[in-house]
C-alpha atoms as one frame of an Amber mdcrd trajectory, in Angstrom:
protein
  79.332  95.989 101.087  77.021  97.368 103.774  79.090  98.812 106.582  77.806
 100.827 109.516  79.834 104.023 109.629  79.558 103.981 113.425  81.240 100.570
 113.736  84.452 100.111 111.786  87.437  97.913 112.482  90.511  97.639 110.250
  93.273  95.081 109.722  91.642  91.760 110.591  91.509  88.393 108.751  87.774
  87.835 108.845  84.497  88.895 107.314  81.805  89.431 109.926  78.116  89.806
 109.229  75.834  90.548 112.156  73.447  92.913 113.809  75.651  94.614 116.354
  74.754  97.187 118.952  75.475 100.442 117.191  73.649 103.725 116.884  72.038
 102.923 113.530  71.204  99.235 114.293  72.177  98.116 110.773  73.523  94.743
 109.727  77.284  95.190 109.647  79.799  93.558 107.364  83.492  93.774 108.188
  86.347  92.700 105.925  89.303  92.037 108.203  92.972  91.140 107.778  95.016
  90.512 110.940  93.280  91.530 114.155  92.812  88.188 115.941  92.151  89.866
 119.294  89.113  91.644 117.825  88.059  88.359 116.198  88.066  86.568 119.548
  86.107  89.385 121.191  83.467  89.144 118.451  83.266  85.347 118.778  82.792
  85.729 122.547  79.811  88.013 121.868  78.240  85.379 119.608  78.965  87.297
 116.420  79.207  85.113 113.339  82.632  85.180 111.714  83.895  83.520 108.537
  87.297  83.568 106.822  87.919  86.673 104.742  88.583  84.622 101.606  85.066
  83.323 100.888  82.925  82.932  97.799  79.769  84.968  97.218  77.415  82.170
  98.307  79.200  81.670 101.623  79.265  85.418 102.211  75.531  85.728 101.517
  74.821  82.898 103.983  76.992  84.571 106.597  75.136  87.831 106.115  71.737
  86.112 106.443  72.808  84.288 109.608  74.423  87.393 111.026  71.309  89.461
 110.518  69.313  86.959 112.581  71.591  87.260 115.639
C-alpha cells in the first residue's frame, strides 16, 4: 500500500486515501484501527475515509476519489 513516510498515523479503524498536505505531496493510504479522534479530524478536513474492513474494489474507489481531493 502506498504510504507517505512523512505522514503516518497508527491505531485507527479506518482506511484513508487522499492527497494530503505533506512534504512529498503523494496520495496517502492509511490503515487504521482505533483512533476515532484522528478520524474526525480527517473528516473535518474533507478527507475521504472508509471502514478498514473493505474489499479491493471499494478500496480502489476510495483511492481514486481520495487522489482527486
